[in-house]
Amino acid sequence: MARGINKVILVGNLGNDPDTKYTQGGMAITRISLATTSVRKDKDGNQQERTEWHRVVFFGKLGEIAGEYLRKGSSVYVEGSLRYDKYTGQDGVEKYSTDIIADEMQMLGGKGEGGGGGGGGDRPQRSAPAQRQGSGSGPSRPQPATQQAPMDDFADDDIPF
Amino acid sequence: MARGINKVILVGNLGNDPDTKYTQGGMAITRISLATTSVRKDKDGNQQERTEWHRVVFFGKLGEIAGEYLRKGSSVYVEGSLRYDKYTGQDGVEKYSTDIIADEMQMLGGKGEGGGGGGGGDRPQRSAPAQRQGSGSGPSRPQPATQQAPMDDFADDDIPF
Amino acid sequence: MARGINKVILVGNLGNDPDTKYTQGGMAITRISLATTSVRKDKDGNQQERTEWHRVVFFGKLGEIAGEYLRKGSSVYVEGSLRYDKYTGQDGVEKYSTDIIADEMQMLGGKGEGGGGGGGGDRPQRSAPAQRQGSGSGPSRPQPATQQAPMDDFADDDIPF
Amino acid sequence: MARGINKVILVGNLGNDPDTKYTQGGMAITRISLATTSVRKDKDGNQQERTEWHRVVFFGKLGEIAGEYLRKGSSVYVEGSLRYDKYTGQDGVEKYSTDIIADEMQMLGGKGEGGGGGGGGDRPQRSAPAQRQGSGSGPSRPQPATQQAPMDDFADDDIPF
DNA sequence: TTTT
DNA sequence: TTTT
C-alpha cells in the first residue's frame, strides 16, 4: 500500500520539442522541459521574475501521445509525482536528478502547437509511434534540462514506481 | 503576472526533527525531510517499495510553526511549489538541489507528534521561537535527504520567489 | 479525449460510518460524508468556523476498501472529481446534488480507525465484501450530508464518468 | 486553525461572460460557469461524454480581474475550495447550491479571449472596475448555472470562509 | 530553452 | 452555456 501522497501539478510551456526514446521492449519514454514562471516584488518594489524548468517524463501510451502532439512552445497541464534519482556521472561524480513522472497530461494550446495536432490525456484513437528507435539510435538532441542525467539504455523495467 | 502553475501536494512523514534557522532579519527558515512511499508490483509479482525523500522548506510564520510543532515521525500535509537551485559545493563542483517551498501546512497527527502540539496552517495564537540561533550554531543533524545542499548564511532576501 | 481538469483534493474526517451498497452486478458503491473546517477572523476579530460536509462516493474496488476500513471519525485523504446531478425527489420536486467521485483514497489514522485496519489506496490483498446487500436492506443511517439525494437502485452502469 | 483540506483544481471553458456585482462596500463578486468534459467508453464501446458545469465565484481583487479579462469561451485554470449553501427559494422550498470559491486564477488563452486582454492571477497593474453597481442595479443576466441560487444583496461580510 |  |  502506498504511504503518503506525492503529487505535482504543472501548467507550463515546453522549452524544446519532446525527446522520445523507446525501451527494448518498445515502451515509449518521452522527456520534456517545462517552464513555469513566478513573479514577486522585491524590497525595492521591482518585479522580479523567476523561471523553473521542470523535467517531466512520460511513459508508455502517455509517452507516445506527448511525443506526437507536444512541441516547443506548447502549453500543457501535467499531473504526476516527484522522483529523485542518484547516479554516477561519466566523470565518476555522484549526481542527483529530479523528475516529475507524469500520469496525466492535457494540451492547452498555445504557440508551438503542431500542425494537425489536438490530442489530450485520453485520446481514443492515436497512431502508433512512427518507428521504433533502438536505444542509442538516432541523433539524441542535447538535453536542455537543469539537471543532467543520462538516459540511454532502458530496460522495460525502467518505469515509474 | 505568473505564467504557469507550479504546485506540489505531499502527505508524508518526517525523517528527522525539523531544522530551523533564522535570517539576520529574524525570519525563520525551517527545513524538513519528508518521506512518501509508493508500491508497485514488479514483473515477478513481488511488491516493490520505493521511498522519495522530499526537501521541504518553510519560511517566515510557517517556518516558526513547522519548527515548533513538527517532529521526527510526524505526519503532515504540505502544499507548495518546486524550486530548483544550482550552487557550487565546497569541492568546487556545481551541484543541483530541488526544494519544495511550502505555502501551506497541516499536521495530521501520527507518531512523533510533540507534547502539547496541535498546530495547523492557520494557527492563530502561537508562541514566538524559543531563541534565535545564529547560522551555523548548534549541531546540524545529518539530513536523510536525497540531495545535499548547504544552507548556512541567509540574507533576508533568501525567500521563496 | 477529456477537455479540462476537474480535480478535488480533500483531507477530512467522516461524520458517520460509511454506507456501502452493491449494484446488481456486484460492484460496491460506498458513500461517506466528510468534514473539512476552515476558520477566518470576522471583522470583530472573532474566530469564525465553518464546516463543509462533502459527499464522497467510492466505486468498485475502492468502494470495498473504503467500506471496510473507514469508520466514523476516521481521517482520510481523498482525491476525485466533482459530479453534479439533477433528480426528481419523491415529492416531485427537482433537486440537485453534488458528489465527489473518488479515484484515490488514503487513510490517515485518527480517531475512529477500526480494529485491525490499515489499508490505503493501493492495498494489495483485501477480503471480498462480506455479503451482498440488496438495495434497501439494512438500517440506512441518516446522512449528515448537506444535500440529500436518493440512491437506491443501481444499474451496473451507474459508475463515475 | 483549519482542520482538513478542501481544494479544487479546475481547467475549463466559460459558458458565458462573467457576471460581476459589487457589495455595498465596493467588493467585487464575479461568478462564472465553467465547463469540464470527461469521456469514457460505455460497455458497448461507444464514447460517452459528460460535461460538468462548475459555479465558480471570485471575490475582491480576483473578482475584478476575472470580470475584466474572462469572457465566454475563455480557457482558465482555477484553484479554490468547495462551499455548500442552503437557502430558501422564492417558492419557499429549501434549496442547495455548490460553489467553488476561487483563490487563484490563471488565464490559459483559448477562444473567447477578450480584446487587449492578458491578465492572470497576479497581475500587477490593472484598472479599477469601470463603475460601481449598487446591488440590484442593472440588468442581471440570467444565470446559466446548474443550481440556481439567489445572489442579490451582499453585505461586505459575504466573503469566502 | 518556453511563454505573456 | 463552453471547448476540442
XYZ file of C-alpha atoms (C1' of nucleotides) in Angstrom:
652
model
C 0.000 0.000 0.000
C 1.122 3.459 -0.671
C 2.124 5.552 2.276
C 1.731 9.198 1.643
C 0.817 11.417 -1.240
C 3.315 12.645 -3.783
C 1.595 14.820 -6.303
C 2.712 17.524 -8.694
C 0.512 19.723 -10.836
C 2.094 21.867 -13.516
C 0.882 24.183 -16.221
C 3.676 25.499 -18.382
C 5.343 25.742 -21.760
C 7.859 23.440 -23.398
C 11.304 24.863 -23.890
C 12.049 22.401 -26.656
C 10.474 19.678 -28.707
C 9.892 16.479 -26.751
C 12.540 13.810 -26.730
C 11.139 10.339 -27.242
C 13.057 7.119 -26.899
C 11.927 3.532 -26.772
C 12.895 0.741 -24.455
C 13.975 -2.568 -25.876
C 10.509 -3.787 -25.122
C 9.054 -0.987 -27.193
C 7.798 1.274 -24.442
C 7.944 4.983 -25.221
C 9.736 7.301 -22.817
C 9.274 10.958 -23.608
C 11.008 13.765 -21.810
C 10.115 17.409 -21.884
C 11.425 20.505 -20.230
C 8.589 22.608 -18.894
C 8.804 26.233 -17.801
C 6.762 27.860 -15.076
C 7.400 31.453 -14.172
C 6.513 33.250 -10.992
C 6.798 36.858 -10.071
C 7.356 38.708 -6.878
C 8.129 42.236 -5.920
C 11.493 42.595 -4.315
C 12.047 45.001 -1.452
C 12.699 47.832 -3.882
C 9.307 47.297 -5.395
C 10.666 45.934 -8.648
C 9.074 42.999 -10.391
C 11.347 40.029 -10.149
C 10.789 37.003 -12.319
C 11.977 33.511 -11.752
C 11.514 30.564 -14.071
C 11.668 26.956 -13.005
C 12.484 24.337 -15.612
C 10.807 21.072 -14.758
C 11.963 17.765 -16.177
C 8.844 15.817 -16.961
C 8.857 12.184 -18.077
C 6.018 10.342 -19.772
C 5.981 6.570 -20.055
C 4.139 4.193 -22.308
C 0.982 5.312 -24.032
C 1.275 8.760 -22.492
C 4.835 8.963 -23.782
C 3.661 8.290 -27.298
C 0.968 10.928 -27.118
C 3.304 13.501 -25.595
C 5.940 12.820 -28.223
C 3.455 13.085 -31.023
C 1.469 16.142 -30.062
C 3.638 18.358 -27.896
C 6.060 20.788 -29.442
C 8.424 23.509 -28.357
C 6.251 26.283 -27.014
C 3.217 24.103 -26.378
C 1.225 24.860 -23.285
C 0.392 21.804 -21.253
C -1.169 20.634 -17.996
C 0.757 17.844 -16.319
C -0.010 15.842 -13.247
C 2.446 13.425 -11.772
C 4.772 12.637 -8.919
C 8.268 13.553 -7.857
C 11.087 11.092 -8.292
C 14.615 11.746 -7.114
C 17.429 9.764 -8.622
C 21.076 9.429 -7.830
C 23.553 8.317 -10.406
C 27.233 8.392 -11.150
C 28.231 10.720 -13.955
C 30.748 9.895 -16.625
C 33.217 11.883 -14.593
C 32.732 9.448 -11.752
C 30.981 12.026 -9.621
C 27.696 11.294 -7.908
C 24.873 13.353 -9.184
C 21.238 13.881 -8.414
C 18.298 14.460 -10.629
C 14.683 15.292 -10.022
C 11.950 14.232 -12.408
C 8.233 14.569 -12.487
C 6.790 11.256 -13.595
C 3.628 12.226 -15.415
C 0.468 10.231 -15.102
C -1.881 12.710 -16.687
C -1.455 15.273 -19.429
C -3.646 17.700 -21.214
C -2.772 20.024 -24.029
C -3.838 23.606 -23.564
C -2.998 25.049 -26.948
C -0.646 27.983 -27.142
C 2.074 28.702 -29.599
C 4.119 25.798 -30.769
C 1.181 23.548 -31.298
C 1.955 21.226 -34.139
C 0.060 21.042 -37.377
C -2.980 18.848 -37.259
C -2.423 18.246 -33.565
C -5.045 18.001 -30.931
C -4.610 15.156 -28.565
C -5.116 15.020 -24.852
C -4.729 12.730 -21.932
C -7.370 10.343 -23.039
C -7.214 10.416 -26.753
C -9.044 7.385 -28.096
C -7.548 6.694 -31.467
C -3.980 7.677 -31.972
C -1.381 6.410 -34.324
C 1.392 4.175 -33.274
C 4.893 5.551 -32.984
C 6.258 6.113 -36.451
C 9.120 3.764 -35.875
C 10.976 2.042 -33.175
C 14.268 3.536 -32.313
C 16.687 1.193 -30.681
C 18.383 2.766 -27.730
C 21.166 4.995 -28.796
C 19.885 5.111 -32.321
C 19.336 8.438 -33.947
C 20.662 11.830 -33.096
C 19.998 12.440 -29.481
C 19.352 16.126 -29.057
C 21.165 17.758 -26.208
C 19.014 17.947 -23.111
C 18.284 21.453 -22.008
C 17.291 20.250 -18.595
C 18.580 21.861 -15.483
C 19.922 18.683 -14.074
C 21.614 16.388 -16.453
C 21.033 12.731 -16.095
C 21.996 10.088 -18.550
C 19.235 8.072 -20.030
C 20.442 5.860 -22.726
C 19.663 2.251 -22.270
C 16.397 1.294 -20.779
C 15.157 -1.938 -19.501
C 11.440 -2.347 -19.837
C 11.523 -2.321 -16.158
C 12.530 1.305 -16.080
C 9.098 2.569 -15.328
C 7.803 4.911 -12.740
C 7.415 3.431 -9.352
C 1.912 38.071 -13.585
C 2.621 34.490 -13.048
C 2.855 32.285 -16.084
C 2.051 28.730 -15.343
C 1.190 26.641 -12.335
C 3.804 25.017 -10.155
C 2.129 23.100 -7.386
C 3.167 20.238 -5.153
C 0.977 18.365 -2.691
C 2.566 15.980 -0.244
C 1.389 13.852 2.624
C 4.220 12.114 4.389
C 6.283 11.611 7.500
C 9.329 13.475 8.748
C 12.582 11.547 8.730
C 14.052 13.800 11.401
C 13.212 16.703 13.611
C 12.868 19.956 11.726
C 15.868 22.187 11.288
C 15.106 25.835 11.950
C 17.439 28.712 11.309
C 16.884 32.432 11.295
C 17.949 35.074 8.848
C 19.727 38.158 10.113
C 16.395 39.911 9.815
C 14.816 37.338 12.078
C 12.866 35.347 9.556
C 12.532 31.655 10.341
C 13.584 29.104 7.756
C 12.676 25.557 8.634
C 13.687 22.537 6.642
C 12.247 19.086 6.887
C 12.813 15.854 5.082
C 9.544 14.217 4.183
C 9.071 10.610 3.101
C 6.451 9.323 0.743
C 6.404 5.687 -0.228
C 4.826 4.086 -3.230
C 4.443 0.483 -4.140
C 4.241 -1.399 -7.348
C 4.326 -4.998 -8.322
C 7.313 -5.869 -10.389
C 7.056 -8.328 -13.247
C 7.624 -11.232 -10.900
C 4.616 -10.202 -8.907
C 6.642 -9.069 -5.920
C 5.783 -5.939 -4.020
C 8.401 -3.330 -4.626
C 8.606 -0.280 -2.423
C 10.239 2.993 -3.195
C 10.554 5.945 -0.879
C 11.113 9.514 -2.003
C 12.667 11.944 0.420
C 11.386 15.435 -0.234
C 13.230 18.501 0.988
C 10.577 20.897 2.159
C 11.296 24.469 3.227
C 9.039 26.721 5.287
C 9.626 30.450 5.515
C 8.522 33.072 7.992
C 5.487 32.426 10.141
C 5.038 28.983 8.619
C 8.667 28.238 9.376
C 8.106 29.031 13.029
C 5.047 26.841 13.249
C 6.714 23.959 11.437
C 9.760 24.196 13.665
C 7.690 24.280 16.796
C 5.143 21.583 16.147
C 6.611 19.071 13.730
C 8.825 16.276 14.964
C 10.554 13.229 13.578
C 7.806 10.844 12.560
C 5.095 13.480 12.347
C 2.611 13.079 9.567
C 1.979 16.245 7.649
C 0.177 17.663 4.634
C 2.264 20.140 2.678
C 1.390 22.269 -0.300
C 3.964 24.306 -2.119
C 5.962 24.759 -5.270
C 9.090 23.318 -6.789
C 12.298 25.307 -6.786
C 15.478 24.110 -8.429
C 18.766 25.617 -7.358
C 22.275 25.390 -8.613
C 25.225 26.063 -6.409
C 28.904 25.389 -6.149
C 29.873 22.901 -3.498
C 32.828 23.245 -1.169
C 34.654 20.945 -3.504
C 34.203 23.464 -6.292
C 31.796 21.235 -8.147
C 28.480 22.524 -9.417
C 25.550 20.894 -7.772
C 21.807 20.948 -8.053
C 19.135 20.835 -5.433
C 15.401 20.584 -5.523
C 13.228 22.036 -2.801
C 9.550 22.262 -2.201
C 8.793 25.759 -0.952
C 5.795 25.270 1.309
C 2.963 27.719 1.420
C 0.511 25.618 3.341
C 0.924 23.011 6.016
C -1.343 20.911 8.132
C -0.438 18.463 10.827
C -2.107 15.093 10.556
C -1.068 13.514 13.812
C 0.745 10.236 13.725
C 3.784 9.093 15.601
C 6.290 11.703 16.543
C 3.784 14.321 17.479
C 5.248 16.573 20.116
C 3.821 17.090 23.557
C 1.025 19.595 23.736
C 1.174 20.114 19.991
C -1.661 20.852 17.738
C -0.899 23.454 15.191
C -2.015 23.776 11.643
C -1.619 26.019 8.694
C -3.598 28.831 10.144
C -2.984 28.648 13.805
C -3.966 31.957 15.373
C -2.007 32.289 18.568
C 1.352 30.687 18.670
C 4.399 31.371 20.743
C 7.465 33.045 19.393
C 10.527 30.981 18.565
C 12.258 29.975 21.749
C 15.524 31.534 20.759
C 17.444 32.754 17.817
C 20.119 30.510 16.539
C 22.900 32.173 14.679
C 23.615 30.424 11.450
C 25.856 27.500 11.906
C 25.132 27.319 15.588
C 24.220 24.005 17.067
C 24.785 20.517 15.876
C 23.381 20.181 12.456
C 21.837 16.751 12.255
C 22.607 14.689 9.207
C 19.917 15.131 6.611
C 18.424 11.991 5.191
C 17.589 13.972 2.146
C 18.483 12.711 -1.249
C 20.223 15.822 -2.375
C 22.513 17.668 -0.062
C 22.717 21.382 -0.348
C 24.417 23.740 2.002
C 22.326 26.289 3.755
C 24.346 28.333 6.121
C 24.153 32.033 5.725
C 20.955 33.674 4.725
C 20.208 37.118 3.618
C 16.703 38.256 4.441
C 16.257 38.237 0.784
C 16.572 34.497 0.619
C 12.890 33.917 0.381
C 10.791 31.915 -1.966
C 10.127 33.502 -5.244
C -10.483 12.908 -25.038
C -11.075 14.781 -21.880
C -11.426 18.510 -22.122
C -10.492 20.206 -18.955
C -9.415 19.236 -15.485
C -11.850 18.504 -12.704
C -9.982 17.626 -9.557
C -10.804 17.686 -5.879
C -8.434 17.021 -3.002
C -9.822 16.589 0.474
C -8.438 15.749 3.880
C -11.124 15.432 6.485
C -12.991 13.263 8.947
C -16.004 11.044 8.457
C -19.205 12.170 10.116
C -20.575 8.650 10.118
C -19.670 5.114 9.234
C -19.508 4.515 5.502
C -22.594 3.371 3.680
C -21.874 0.563 1.232
C -24.313 -0.834 -1.266
C -23.822 -3.175 -4.180
C -25.100 -2.999 -7.695
C -26.826 -5.949 -9.215
C -23.582 -6.728 -10.931
C -21.830 -6.815 -7.594
C -19.986 -3.535 -7.754
C -19.541 -1.810 -4.413
C -20.673 1.786 -4.032
C -19.626 3.372 -0.789
C -20.678 6.804 0.349
C -19.146 8.850 3.098
C -19.762 12.265 4.485
C -16.503 14.084 5.018
C -15.999 17.215 7.094
C -13.467 19.945 6.444
C -13.394 23.006 8.637
C -11.951 26.388 7.897
C -11.543 29.389 10.072
C -11.470 33.057 9.473
C -11.492 36.121 11.654
C -14.602 38.185 11.167
C -14.437 41.970 11.244
C -14.773 41.962 15.019
C -11.687 39.839 15.277
C -13.546 36.765 16.420
C -12.669 33.345 15.175
C -15.406 32.087 12.950
C -15.561 28.440 11.983
C -17.336 26.905 9.077
C -17.591 23.240 8.260
C -18.299 21.819 4.828
C -19.752 18.340 4.580
C -18.608 16.680 1.391
C -20.461 13.744 -0.105
C -17.799 11.379 -1.362
C -18.541 8.291 -3.420
C -16.232 5.345 -3.993
C -16.892 2.777 -6.685
C -15.712 -0.761 -7.208
C -12.547 -1.911 -5.539
C -12.093 1.442 -3.844
C -15.659 1.222 -2.582
C -14.902 -2.092 -0.928
C -11.782 -0.778 0.738
C -13.486 2.383 1.918
C -16.408 0.420 3.308
C -14.153 -1.994 5.073
C -11.600 0.300 6.635
C -13.142 3.709 7.126
C -15.207 4.464 10.189
C -16.951 7.421 11.747
C -14.218 9.780 12.850
C -11.574 8.363 10.505
C -9.235 10.863 8.929
C -8.796 10.337 5.231
C -7.213 11.832 2.129
C -9.458 11.704 -0.906
C -8.798 12.680 -4.476
C -11.528 12.735 -7.066
C -13.704 14.838 -9.296
C -16.886 16.841 -8.981
C -20.122 15.479 -10.336
C -23.381 17.405 -10.271
C -26.631 15.508 -10.599
C -30.196 16.525 -11.010
C -33.032 14.294 -10.000
C -36.660 14.398 -9.101
C -37.411 13.873 -5.431
C -40.212 11.737 -4.099
C -42.125 14.974 -3.679
C -41.894 15.545 -7.394
C -39.553 18.475 -6.983
C -36.372 18.745 -8.985
C -33.302 18.607 -6.841
C -29.595 18.920 -7.260
C -26.783 17.068 -5.658
C -23.045 17.393 -5.720
C -20.766 14.447 -5.234
C -17.058 13.924 -5.237
C -16.317 10.769 -7.194
C -13.198 9.430 -5.544
C -10.423 7.864 -7.528
C -7.817 7.771 -4.813
C -8.015 7.343 -1.085
C -5.575 7.112 1.743
C -6.262 6.552 5.398
C -4.506 8.936 7.721
C -5.300 7.380 11.062
C -7.079 9.474 13.643
C -9.981 8.626 15.849
C -12.482 6.160 14.535
C -9.968 3.863 12.972
C -11.367 0.373 13.016
C -9.784 -2.570 14.735
C -7.194 -4.328 12.655
C -7.479 -1.716 9.951
C -4.697 -0.279 7.942
C -5.469 -0.097 4.310
C -4.618 2.535 1.779
C -5.268 3.474 -1.736
C -3.429 0.592 -3.196
C -3.893 -2.191 -0.771
C -2.891 -5.446 -2.438
C -4.720 -8.193 -0.666
C -8.062 -7.374 0.807
C -11.022 -9.521 1.574
C -14.110 -9.563 -0.566
C -17.241 -7.896 0.682
C -18.739 -9.990 3.408
C -22.059 -10.281 1.718
C -24.224 -8.725 -0.852
C -26.813 -6.390 0.445
C -29.836 -5.883 -1.728
C -30.682 -2.250 -2.091
C -32.755 -1.026 0.757
C -31.605 -3.804 3.018
C -30.337 -2.898 6.420
C -30.857 0.155 8.509
C -29.892 3.150 6.470
C -28.259 5.610 8.807
C -29.279 9.214 8.456
C -26.823 11.077 6.322
C -25.390 14.229 7.768
C -24.738 15.381 4.274
C -25.731 18.798 3.134
C -27.582 17.688 0.094
C -29.763 14.643 0.208
C -30.050 12.531 -2.842
C -31.652 9.153 -3.111
C -29.545 6.247 -4.145
C -31.392 3.049 -4.060
C -31.299 1.010 -7.180
C -28.185 0.877 -9.238
C -27.548 -0.411 -12.603
C -24.038 -1.639 -13.102
C -23.738 1.199 -15.440
C -24.023 3.720 -12.672
C -20.384 4.383 -12.487
C -18.395 7.552 -12.476
C -17.938 9.122 -15.808
C -6.801 26.626 12.820
C -8.085 24.905 9.783
C -8.965 21.260 10.112
C -8.733 19.466 6.875
C -8.012 20.299 3.283
C -10.685 21.420 0.870
C -9.144 22.040 -2.512
C -10.486 22.147 -6.046
C -8.459 22.466 -9.228
C -10.235 23.148 -12.486
C -9.240 23.796 -16.057
C -12.183 24.556 -18.288
C -14.039 26.976 -20.501
C -16.584 29.621 -19.634
C -20.086 29.016 -20.851
C -20.929 32.680 -20.655
C -19.425 36.040 -19.923
C -18.650 36.568 -16.251
C -21.252 38.161 -14.026
C -19.781 40.795 -11.728
C -21.603 42.511 -8.920
C -20.372 44.725 -6.125
C -21.139 44.683 -2.455
C -22.209 47.846 -0.740
C -18.677 48.150 0.487
C -17.414 48.001 -3.082
C -16.060 44.478 -3.151
C -16.345 42.734 -6.497
C -18.042 39.344 -6.672
C -17.709 37.653 -10.020
C -19.410 34.427 -10.950
C -18.604 32.204 -13.869
C -19.915 28.926 -15.157
C -17.049 26.645 -16.084
C -17.291 23.504 -18.198
C -15.139 20.418 -17.853
C -15.809 17.409 -20.018
C -14.777 13.858 -19.456
C -15.118 10.844 -21.641
C -15.492 7.192 -21.012
C -16.287 4.190 -23.108
C -19.551 2.580 -22.173
C -19.922 -1.181 -22.225
C -20.821 -1.097 -25.925
C -17.529 0.569 -26.646
C -19.086 3.893 -27.540
C -17.550 7.138 -26.474
C -19.729 8.753 -23.879
C -19.221 12.371 -22.958
C -20.309 14.123 -19.838
C -19.886 17.792 -19.040
C -19.910 19.265 -15.567
C -20.794 22.907 -15.142
C -18.992 24.366 -12.178
C -20.160 27.530 -10.461
C -17.023 29.455 -9.619
C -17.018 32.612 -7.505
C -14.222 35.177 -7.309
C -14.126 37.779 -4.557
C -12.363 41.104 -4.244
C -9.335 41.791 -6.359
C -9.624 38.423 -8.073
C -13.265 39.187 -8.816
C -12.254 42.363 -10.597
C -9.630 40.614 -12.670
C -11.940 37.750 -13.568
C -14.697 40.135 -14.540
C -12.401 42.215 -16.649
C -10.439 39.571 -18.521
C -12.502 36.444 -18.752
C -15.075 36.028 -21.488
C -17.437 33.398 -22.785
C -15.273 30.652 -24.200
C -12.155 31.637 -22.274
C -9.997 28.810 -21.010
C -8.972 29.223 -17.406
C -7.213 27.486 -14.538
C -8.965 27.910 -11.219
C -7.970 26.819 -7.772
C -10.285 27.152 -4.827
C -12.428 25.363 -2.285
C -15.876 23.862 -2.139
C -18.668 25.677 -0.342
C -22.144 24.238 0.062
C -25.004 26.593 0.804
C -28.585 26.078 1.741
C -31.201 28.693 1.149
C -34.899 29.087 0.813
C -36.115 29.743 -2.687
C -38.771 32.250 -3.595
C -41.149 29.321 -3.692
C -40.449 28.676 -0.054
C -38.608 25.477 -0.796
C -35.229 24.736 0.689
C -32.525 24.504 -1.900
C -28.882 23.689 -2.044
C -26.073 25.131 -4.056
C -22.458 24.267 -4.503
C -19.846 26.856 -5.343
C -16.142 26.803 -5.862
C -14.676 29.791 -4.061
C -11.647 30.679 -6.144
C -8.425 31.781 -4.580
C -6.231 31.505 -7.635
C -6.885 32.003 -11.309
C -4.853 31.893 -14.459
C -5.957 32.581 -17.953
C -4.929 29.986 -20.497
C -5.998 31.646 -23.707
C -8.435 29.883 -25.975
C -11.287 31.240 -27.963
C -13.336 33.952 -26.341
C -10.384 35.843 -25.034
C -11.277 39.490 -24.879
C -9.609 42.265 -26.826
C -6.438 43.555 -25.293
C -6.699 41.003 -22.513
C -3.929 39.274 -20.788
C -4.273 39.124 -17.060
C -3.550 36.400 -14.645
C -3.710 35.607 -11.019
C -1.050 38.010 -10.052
C -1.397 40.843 -12.469
C 0.394 43.866 -11.077
C -1.268 46.846 -12.649
C -4.880 46.511 -13.542
C -7.581 49.043 -13.963
C -10.255 49.610 -11.393
C -13.755 48.364 -12.041
C -15.381 50.554 -14.630
C -18.117 51.567 -12.314
C -19.762 50.580 -9.127
C -23.082 48.966 -9.472
C -25.333 49.199 -6.455
C -26.816 45.882 -5.642
C -29.807 45.209 -7.757
C -28.811 47.860 -10.216
C -28.576 46.983 -13.851
C -29.985 44.126 -15.805
C -28.908 40.947 -14.149
C -28.288 38.388 -16.817
C -29.902 35.039 -16.227
C -27.545 32.598 -14.613
C -26.815 29.551 -16.677
C -25.626 27.683 -13.669
C -26.823 24.226 -12.896
C -28.042 25.065 -9.482
C -29.803 28.324 -9.093
C -29.100 30.335 -6.040
C -30.109 33.899 -5.435
C -27.352 36.409 -5.024
C -28.667 39.864 -4.942
C -27.754 41.820 -1.892
C -24.380 41.361 -0.391
C -23.025 42.512 2.829
C -19.311 43.117 2.740
C -19.180 40.234 5.036
C -20.238 37.857 2.330
C -16.818 36.580 1.641
C -15.418 33.132 1.441
C -14.817 31.465 4.706
C 15.034 26.690 -23.536
C 9.256 28.373 -23.150
C 5.551 31.815 -22.538
C 2.997 36.627 -21.655
C -23.835 27.535 -21.842
C -18.105 26.293 -23.205
C -14.457 23.724 -25.643
C -11.932 20.026 -28.895
